[in-house]
Coordinates of C-alpha atoms in Angstrom, one line a residue:
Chain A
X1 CA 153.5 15.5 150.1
X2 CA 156.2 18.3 150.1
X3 CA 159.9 18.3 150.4
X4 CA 162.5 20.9 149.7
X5 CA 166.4 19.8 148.8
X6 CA 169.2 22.2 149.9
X7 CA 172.3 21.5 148.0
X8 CA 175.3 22.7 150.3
X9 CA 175.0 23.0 154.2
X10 CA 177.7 25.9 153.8
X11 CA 178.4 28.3 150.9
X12 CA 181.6 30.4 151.2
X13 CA 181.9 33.3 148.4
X14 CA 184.5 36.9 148.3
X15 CA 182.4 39.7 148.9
X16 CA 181.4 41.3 145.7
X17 CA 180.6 38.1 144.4
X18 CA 178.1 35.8 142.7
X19 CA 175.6 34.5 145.8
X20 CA 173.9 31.4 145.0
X21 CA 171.9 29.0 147.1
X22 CA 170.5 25.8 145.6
X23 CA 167.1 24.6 146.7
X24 CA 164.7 21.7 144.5
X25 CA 161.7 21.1 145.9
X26 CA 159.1 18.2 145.5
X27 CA 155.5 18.7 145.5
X28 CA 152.5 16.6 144.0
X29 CA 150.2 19.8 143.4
X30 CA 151.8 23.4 142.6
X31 CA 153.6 24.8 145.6
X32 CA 154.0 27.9 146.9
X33 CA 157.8 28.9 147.8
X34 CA 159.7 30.5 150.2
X35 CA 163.1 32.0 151.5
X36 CA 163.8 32.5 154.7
X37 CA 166.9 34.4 156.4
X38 CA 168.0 33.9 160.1
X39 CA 170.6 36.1 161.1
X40 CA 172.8 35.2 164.3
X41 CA 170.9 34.9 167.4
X42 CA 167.6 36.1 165.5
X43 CA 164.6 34.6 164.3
X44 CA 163.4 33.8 160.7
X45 CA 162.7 36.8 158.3
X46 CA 161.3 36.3 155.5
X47 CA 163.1 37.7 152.2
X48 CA 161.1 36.0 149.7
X49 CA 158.1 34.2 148.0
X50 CA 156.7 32.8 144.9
X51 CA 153.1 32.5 145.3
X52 CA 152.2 31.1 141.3
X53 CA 152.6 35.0 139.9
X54 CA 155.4 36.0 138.0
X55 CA 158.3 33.5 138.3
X56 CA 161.4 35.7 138.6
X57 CA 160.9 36.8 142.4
X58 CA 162.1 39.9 144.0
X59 CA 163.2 40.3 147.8
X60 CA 164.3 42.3 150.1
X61 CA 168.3 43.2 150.6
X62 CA 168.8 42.6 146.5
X63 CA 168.3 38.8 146.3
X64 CA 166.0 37.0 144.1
X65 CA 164.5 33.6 143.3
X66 CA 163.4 32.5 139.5
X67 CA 160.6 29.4 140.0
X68 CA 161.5 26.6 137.5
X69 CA 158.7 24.0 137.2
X70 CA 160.8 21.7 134.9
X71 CA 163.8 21.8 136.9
X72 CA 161.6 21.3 140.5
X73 CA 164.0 24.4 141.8
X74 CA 163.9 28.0 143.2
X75 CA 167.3 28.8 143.6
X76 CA 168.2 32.4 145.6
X77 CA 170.9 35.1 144.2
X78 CA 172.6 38.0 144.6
X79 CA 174.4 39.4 142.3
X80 CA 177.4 40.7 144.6
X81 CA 177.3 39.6 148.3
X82 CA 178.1 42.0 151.3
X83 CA 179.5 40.7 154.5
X84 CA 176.1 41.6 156.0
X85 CA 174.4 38.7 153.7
X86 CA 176.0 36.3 156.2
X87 CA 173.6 34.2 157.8
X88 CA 171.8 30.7 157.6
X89 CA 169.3 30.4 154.7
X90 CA 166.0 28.5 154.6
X91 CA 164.0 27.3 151.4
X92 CA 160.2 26.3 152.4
X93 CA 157.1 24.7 150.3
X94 CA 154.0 24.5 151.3
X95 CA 150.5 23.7 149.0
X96 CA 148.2 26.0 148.0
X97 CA 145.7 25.5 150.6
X98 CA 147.6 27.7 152.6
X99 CA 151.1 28.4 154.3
X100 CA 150.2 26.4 157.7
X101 CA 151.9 23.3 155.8
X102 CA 155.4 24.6 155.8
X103 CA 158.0 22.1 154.9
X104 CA 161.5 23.5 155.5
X105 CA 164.9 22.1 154.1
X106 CA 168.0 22.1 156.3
X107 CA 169.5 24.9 155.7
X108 CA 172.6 26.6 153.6
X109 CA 175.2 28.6 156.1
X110 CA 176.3 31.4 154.1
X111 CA 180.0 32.9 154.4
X112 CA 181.4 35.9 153.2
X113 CA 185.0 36.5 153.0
X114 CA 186.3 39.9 153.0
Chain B
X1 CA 153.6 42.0 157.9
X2 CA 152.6 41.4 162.0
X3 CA 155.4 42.1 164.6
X4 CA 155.4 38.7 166.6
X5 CA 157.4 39.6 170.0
X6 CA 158.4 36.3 172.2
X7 CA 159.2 36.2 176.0
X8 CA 161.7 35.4 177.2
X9 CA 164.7 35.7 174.5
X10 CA 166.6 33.0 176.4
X11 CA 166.9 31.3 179.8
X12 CA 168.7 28.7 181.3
X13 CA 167.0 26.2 183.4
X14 CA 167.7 22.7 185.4
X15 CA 166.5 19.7 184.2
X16 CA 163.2 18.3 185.4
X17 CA 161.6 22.0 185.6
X18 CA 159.0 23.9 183.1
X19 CA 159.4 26.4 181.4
X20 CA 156.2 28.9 179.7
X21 CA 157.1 31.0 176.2
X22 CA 155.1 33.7 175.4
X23 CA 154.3 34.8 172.1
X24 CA 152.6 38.2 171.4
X25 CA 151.4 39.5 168.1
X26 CA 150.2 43.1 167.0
X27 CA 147.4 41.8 165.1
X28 CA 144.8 39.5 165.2
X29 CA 145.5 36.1 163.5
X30 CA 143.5 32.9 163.2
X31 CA 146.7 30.2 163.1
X32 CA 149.9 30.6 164.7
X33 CA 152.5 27.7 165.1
X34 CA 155.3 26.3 167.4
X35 CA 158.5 25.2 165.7
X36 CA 161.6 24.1 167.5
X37 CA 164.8 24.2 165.6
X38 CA 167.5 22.0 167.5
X39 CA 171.4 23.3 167.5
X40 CA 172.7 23.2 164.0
X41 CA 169.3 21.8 162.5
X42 CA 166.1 23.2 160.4
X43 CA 163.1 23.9 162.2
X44 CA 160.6 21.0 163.2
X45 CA 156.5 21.9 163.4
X46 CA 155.9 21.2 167.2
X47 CA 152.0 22.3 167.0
X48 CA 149.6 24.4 164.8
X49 CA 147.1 26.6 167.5
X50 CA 144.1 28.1 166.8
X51 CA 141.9 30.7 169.1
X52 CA 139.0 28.4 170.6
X53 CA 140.6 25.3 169.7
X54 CA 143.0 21.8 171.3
X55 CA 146.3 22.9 169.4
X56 CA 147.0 20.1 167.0
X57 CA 150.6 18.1 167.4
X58 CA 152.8 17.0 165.1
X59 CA 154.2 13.6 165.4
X60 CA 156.3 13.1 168.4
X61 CA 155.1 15.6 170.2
X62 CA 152.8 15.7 172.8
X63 CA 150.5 17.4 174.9
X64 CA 151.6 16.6 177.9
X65 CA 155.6 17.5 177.1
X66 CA 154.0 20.8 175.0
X67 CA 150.9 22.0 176.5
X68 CA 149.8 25.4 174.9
X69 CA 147.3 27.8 175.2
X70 CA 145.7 30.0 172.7
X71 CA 143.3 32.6 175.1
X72 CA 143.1 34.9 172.3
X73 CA 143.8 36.1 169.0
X74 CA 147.3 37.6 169.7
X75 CA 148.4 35.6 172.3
X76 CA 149.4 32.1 172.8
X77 CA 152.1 30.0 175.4
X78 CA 154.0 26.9 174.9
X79 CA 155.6 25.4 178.0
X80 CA 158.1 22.7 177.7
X81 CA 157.6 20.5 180.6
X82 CA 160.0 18.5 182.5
X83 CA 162.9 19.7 180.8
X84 CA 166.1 17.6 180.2
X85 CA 169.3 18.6 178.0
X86 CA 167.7 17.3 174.9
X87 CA 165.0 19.9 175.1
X88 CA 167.9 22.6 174.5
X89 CA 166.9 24.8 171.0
X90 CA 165.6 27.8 170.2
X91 CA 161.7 27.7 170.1
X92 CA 159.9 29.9 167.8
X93 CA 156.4 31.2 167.2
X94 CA 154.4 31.8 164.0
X95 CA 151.4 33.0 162.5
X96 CA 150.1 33.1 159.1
X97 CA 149.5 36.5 158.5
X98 CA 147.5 38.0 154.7
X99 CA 149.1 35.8 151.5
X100 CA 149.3 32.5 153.1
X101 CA 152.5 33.4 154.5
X102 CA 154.4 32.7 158.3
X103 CA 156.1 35.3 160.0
X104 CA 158.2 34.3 162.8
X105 CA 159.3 35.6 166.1
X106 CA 162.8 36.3 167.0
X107 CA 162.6 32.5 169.2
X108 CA 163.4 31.7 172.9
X109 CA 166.9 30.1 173.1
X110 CA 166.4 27.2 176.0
X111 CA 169.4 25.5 177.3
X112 CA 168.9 23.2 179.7
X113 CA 171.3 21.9 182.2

């Protein structure tokens, strides 16, 4: 079965700086990773994925996510954060047999301060 | 990716009533899914739908709370039925669209009074 940990419901940073979102996943066969972005009053948009290719991951708007197999994580960056990066952030797994067995984690609310 | 279009964007009904969500897509796709994501909370797998098939529920959910239809492969409808104030979230369609990845819709925002 999957599961996917996210450390911190709400992340505050200054704009300019360091974005990072914590997310550790469990799975009992190699998983398939995603981040998610939902901006206010929007649905889900996907910024990222790590599909067992390279395991530093590039997304859209600047972030990315490095897969760690001995650390169970795929945490998300950016190396300075603009006050449009604020939004709620979603880490997913699912197995290889496909994406239709999405498991989602709760959720890090992201706030930047001018 | 597909552009996934939902109707409507929100509404506000009174408890006991239905209520039908459309979800449109621009391309044809085999699976598409029905997530509800209650205020505050992550999203929770209501029911996977495929064209020519009974949609398959998660646990605790129903058919007769969630009926859905799946006519074609662009289209399918969830209708919450005999609403009450706990059935208040945004719903959101999916589908699993080239790389084994789900592309959502922009949701339908229910509150329910």
């Amino acid at each position: 079965a999957q599961s996917v940990t996210q450390l911190g419901s709400h992340v505050s940073v200054s704009e300019g700086a360091l974005v990072l979102l914590r997310c550790n996943y469990s799975s009992s066969v190699p998983p398939y990773l995603f981040w998610y972005v939902q901006y206010p009053n929007q649905g889900l948009q996907l910024l990222l994925k790590y599909t067992s290719a390279a395991t530093l991951v590039k997304g859209i708007n600047g972030f990315e996510a490095e897969f760690k197999k001995s650390e169970t994580s795929f945490h998300l960056t950016k190396p300075s954060a603009h006050m449009s990066d604020a939004a709620e952030y979603f880490c997913a797994v699912s197995d290889q047999t496909g994406a239709n067995n999405l498991f989602f984690g709760t959720g890090t609310r992201l706030t930047v301060i001018p | 990716s597909a552009v996934i279009s939902q109707k409507p964007s929100r509404d506000i009904c009174q408890r006991g009533t239905s209520l039908t969500i459309q979800c449109q897509v621009d391309s044809q796709v085999t699976m598409m899914f029905w997530y509800r994501q209650q205020p505050g909370q992550s999203l929770t797998l209501i029911a996977t739908a495929n064209q020519g098939s009974e949609a398959t529920y998660e646990s605790g959910f129903v058919i007769d709370k969630f009926p859905i239809s799946r006519p074609n492969l662009t289209f399918s409808t969830l209708t919450v039925s005999n609403m009450s104030p706990e059935d208040s979230s945004i719903y959101l369609c999916s589908v699993e669209y080239r790389e084994e990845t789900q592309y959502f819709g922009p949701g339908t925002r229910l509150l329910v009074l």
